[in-house]
Amino acid sequence: MSIPGRRRITVVLLDKPQSRELLSLGATIASLLQAEIEGVFIEDDALFRLTGLPFLRELRWGSRHEARLDPARLTQEWRAIAKQTREVLEESAKRAGLSWSFRVWRGEYDSDLGQLATDSEMLLMGRHGSLSPRRFSTRYRPATAAPKPLRLGVIVDAGMAEPRLLETITELAQKPEIEIVLFLPPDEGRPLIETLDDHLRHHDPEQLISLIRITDKEPVKLAKQLKASACDLLMISERSSLLKGPTIKRILEDLPYPTVVVRK
């Protein structure tokens, strides 16, 4: 349980190889915001239920052996992966000097995320594929190499336009490790545009934050425009209309970078 008043970033972890990179990214964000980091390993209930289907078979790449999915073996493998992931989280958190916690959660990744971490400020999730290798490599880099700032794209709609969330965006923009790009969806009302302009005028006098107007909310075209911006991370409010249908899934399938869902 988090300490009252403390900020928390929750990293959602699946049975995928990008967990180490995702945890490293989560530790970076938590460090910049002086927040604690939580890792939640997902045991996908939808996948677990599939193990009961008699016609379903699993093909092991190493042995080329085909066998029926075994729920006991699946659970055992999940526990082994969760143990390894917990160790990676501990390593990343200690290196960054962060408070951390870890837990395993059983549920459906696509439909139950709203119940996953109700007291967290942000949920960090990887896309349904691998992360971009150019930014999150865990290879050793010489101390003389100047790291590029993390390019954070933020979809600004009614949810992200709340004063406290705009303050968080501005706070991140002041960090040399972060470069902020705001995406303004089409058809947004004049009050939102005026609120955004007023905030940037008063809190971003050096114009560190860039603003790009999205021309089309159709999923494929929207994903293409976001991808063209060459961001490393996408931030979106849980109140965004894009999260209320299949649009966000279509977007994430085409983006080569993970997503932060802002909860509060």
XYZ file of C-alpha atoms in Angstrom:
264
model
C 0.000 0.000 0.000
C 1.328 3.431 -0.900
C 1.959 6.116 1.705
C -0.799 8.788 1.700
C 0.336 11.833 -0.248
C 3.053 9.934 -2.121
C 2.975 9.753 -5.898
C 3.036 6.317 -7.471
C 3.828 5.054 -10.975
C 2.566 1.545 -11.775
C 4.315 -0.448 -14.499
C 2.066 -3.096 -16.070
C 4.119 -6.178 -16.932
C 3.195 -9.049 -19.216
C 4.901 -12.275 -20.208
C 7.022 -10.437 -22.763
C 10.722 -9.659 -23.215
C 10.323 -5.873 -22.907
C 9.762 -5.992 -19.129
C 13.335 -4.936 -18.309
C 13.202 -1.939 -20.655
C 9.726 -0.974 -19.453
C 10.832 -1.089 -15.799
C 13.877 1.021 -16.625
C 11.631 3.589 -18.288
C 9.230 3.520 -15.325
C 12.117 4.103 -12.931
C 13.220 7.107 -15.005
C 9.755 8.695 -14.884
C 9.317 7.931 -11.172
C 12.708 9.469 -10.422
C 11.882 12.654 -12.347
C 8.548 13.008 -10.522
C 9.966 11.881 -7.150
C 7.394 9.083 -7.065
C 7.509 5.492 -5.898
C 7.374 2.722 -8.487
C 5.159 -0.350 -8.449
C 5.461 -3.353 -10.728
C 2.332 -5.415 -11.414
C 2.798 -8.701 -13.240
C -0.348 -9.725 -15.123
C -1.544 -13.307 -15.144
C -3.905 -13.016 -18.097
C -7.169 -14.657 -17.054
C -8.351 -14.855 -20.666
C -5.272 -16.913 -21.589
C -5.663 -19.100 -18.510
C -9.245 -19.954 -19.474
C -8.038 -21.082 -22.900
C -6.091 -23.905 -21.250
C -9.411 -25.647 -20.609
C -10.227 -25.963 -24.310
C -9.578 -29.573 -25.440
C -8.803 -28.663 -29.058
C -6.151 -26.052 -28.247
C -2.515 -27.092 -28.639
C 0.786 -25.409 -27.803
C 3.846 -25.672 -30.056
C 7.186 -25.368 -28.251
C 9.758 -23.691 -30.485
C 12.741 -25.380 -28.869
C 11.572 -28.977 -29.204
C 8.925 -28.556 -31.925
C 6.766 -30.626 -29.600
C 3.013 -30.117 -29.719
C 1.015 -30.623 -26.527
C -2.180 -29.571 -24.821
C -1.912 -26.420 -22.737
C -1.421 -27.375 -19.099
C -2.884 -24.839 -16.607
C -0.566 -26.038 -13.821
C 2.525 -25.609 -15.999
C 1.319 -22.203 -17.204
C 0.907 -21.047 -13.598
C 4.370 -22.378 -12.731
C 5.928 -20.529 -15.671
C 4.127 -17.317 -14.725
C 5.490 -17.549 -11.183
C 9.035 -18.049 -12.462
C 8.733 -15.037 -14.779
C 7.194 -12.947 -11.984
C 10.133 -13.798 -9.716
C 12.641 -12.718 -12.359
C 10.667 -9.543 -13.068
C 10.555 -8.666 -9.368
C 14.340 -8.946 -9.197
C 14.699 -6.622 -12.202
C 12.344 -4.100 -10.569
C 14.315 -4.206 -7.329
C 17.551 -3.651 -9.247
C 16.136 -0.696 -11.237
C 14.551 0.921 -8.171
C 17.642 0.616 -5.991
C 19.830 2.026 -8.747
C 17.528 5.076 -8.953
C 17.068 5.364 -5.169
C 13.305 4.759 -5.363
C 10.777 3.178 -3.032
C 9.251 0.190 -4.794
C 6.715 -2.622 -4.512
C 5.686 -5.606 -6.592
C 2.607 -7.799 -6.852
C 0.968 -10.352 -9.113
C -2.528 -9.644 -10.426
C -4.923 -12.052 -12.145
C -7.374 -10.457 -14.570
C -8.048 -9.602 -18.197
C -5.470 -7.165 -19.505
C -7.758 -5.619 -22.110
C -10.876 -5.068 -19.993
C -9.892 -4.872 -16.307
C -7.160 -2.221 -16.317
C -9.457 0.234 -14.559
C -9.387 -2.020 -11.491
C -5.665 -2.645 -11.583
C -4.182 0.262 -9.629
C -6.793 2.721 -8.440
C -4.363 4.637 -6.202
C -1.648 5.155 -8.833
C -1.123 8.417 -10.654
C -0.005 6.728 -13.860
C -0.067 3.317 -15.539
C 2.866 2.532 -17.827
C 2.153 -0.161 -20.416
C 4.092 -1.647 -23.297
C 2.450 -1.984 -26.678
C 1.485 -5.341 -28.180
C 4.956 -5.851 -29.613
C 8.559 -4.967 -28.911
C 9.806 -1.590 -27.752
C 11.883 0.632 -29.950
C 15.511 -0.530 -29.559
C 17.036 2.888 -30.107
C 15.954 4.330 -26.767
C 15.599 1.635 -24.161
C 18.668 -0.515 -24.769
C 20.154 -1.967 -21.580
C 23.627 -2.198 -23.111
C 26.489 -0.353 -21.446
C 27.093 3.110 -22.860
C 30.327 5.085 -22.433
C 30.097 7.943 -19.947
C 31.078 10.375 -22.708
C 27.964 9.574 -24.751
C 25.401 12.358 -24.340
C 21.959 10.738 -23.992
C 19.167 12.186 -26.068
C 16.172 13.532 -24.133
C 13.157 11.261 -23.847
C 10.549 12.535 -26.313
C 7.149 12.382 -24.598
C 4.010 12.834 -26.694
C 0.881 13.920 -24.809
C -2.636 13.744 -26.262
C -4.311 16.806 -24.775
C -8.076 16.529 -24.504
C -10.561 17.353 -21.750
C -8.918 14.889 -19.341
C -5.344 16.106 -19.761
C -6.406 19.765 -19.658
C -7.095 19.645 -15.916
C -4.798 22.113 -14.090
C -2.935 19.507 -12.024
C -2.177 17.359 -15.057
C -0.982 20.377 -17.012
C 1.288 21.184 -14.072
C 2.737 17.654 -14.238
C 3.419 18.067 -17.958
C 5.080 21.430 -17.335
C 7.109 19.931 -14.483
C 8.444 17.229 -16.800
C 9.223 19.781 -19.517
C 11.644 21.546 -17.160
C 13.766 18.398 -16.928
C 16.642 18.225 -19.434
C 15.955 14.482 -19.763
C 12.473 15.118 -21.215
C 11.199 16.750 -24.398
C 7.424 17.359 -24.518
C 5.218 17.327 -27.611
C 1.509 18.096 -27.130
C -0.997 16.633 -29.585
C -4.255 18.561 -29.848
C -7.062 16.405 -31.325
C -9.444 17.894 -33.892
C -12.923 19.070 -32.920
C -11.827 20.161 -29.451
C -13.833 23.091 -28.124
C -12.565 26.632 -27.892
C -12.453 26.590 -24.045
C -9.887 23.768 -24.088
C -7.692 25.592 -26.599
C -7.879 28.799 -24.563
C -7.041 26.919 -21.344
C -4.037 25.301 -22.991
C -2.794 28.539 -24.560
C -3.145 30.387 -21.257
C -1.274 27.688 -19.343
C 1.611 27.560 -21.813
C 1.873 31.344 -21.894
C 2.251 31.542 -18.106
C 4.173 28.336 -17.352
C 6.272 27.748 -20.466
C 7.736 31.168 -21.337
C 10.816 29.552 -22.896
C 8.561 27.520 -25.219
C 10.104 24.186 -24.283
C 6.833 22.435 -25.148
C 5.897 21.855 -28.797
C 2.292 21.750 -30.017
C 1.068 19.636 -32.941
C -2.532 19.637 -34.129
C -3.918 16.208 -35.015
C -5.745 16.336 -38.330
C -7.765 13.101 -38.147
C -8.997 10.887 -35.258
C -9.541 7.855 -37.492
C -7.379 5.154 -35.809
C -5.016 4.313 -38.669
C -4.463 7.953 -39.676
C -4.087 9.043 -36.048
C -1.518 6.320 -35.374
C 0.373 7.333 -38.515
C 0.571 10.967 -37.403
C 1.674 10.026 -33.885
C 4.286 7.657 -35.284
C 5.637 10.360 -37.609
C 6.393 12.533 -34.579
C 9.101 10.032 -33.527
C 8.151 10.046 -29.844
C 9.453 7.507 -27.339
C 6.408 7.461 -25.090
C 2.726 8.394 -25.406
C 0.758 9.911 -22.512
C -3.041 9.928 -22.477
C -5.720 10.578 -19.857
C -7.926 7.708 -18.680
C -10.834 10.090 -19.361
C -9.918 10.432 -23.023
C -12.587 9.454 -25.527
C -9.904 7.406 -27.315
C -9.946 4.920 -24.427
C -13.679 4.315 -24.601
C -13.620 2.138 -27.695
C -11.335 0.128 -29.964
C -9.449 3.228 -31.106
C -6.644 3.062 -28.541
C -5.972 -0.613 -29.296
C -5.683 0.174 -32.976
C -3.293 3.010 -32.172
C -1.103 0.937 -29.849
C -0.792 -1.848 -32.398
C 0.853 0.587 -34.821
C 3.049 2.541 -32.404
C 6.653 1.478 -31.705
C 6.615 2.858 -28.160
C 4.792 2.333 -24.845
C 1.953 4.328 -23.307
C 1.329 6.085 -19.993
C -2.309 6.297 -18.906
C -2.771 9.153 -16.431
C -5.273 8.138 -13.781
C -5.904 11.298 -11.769
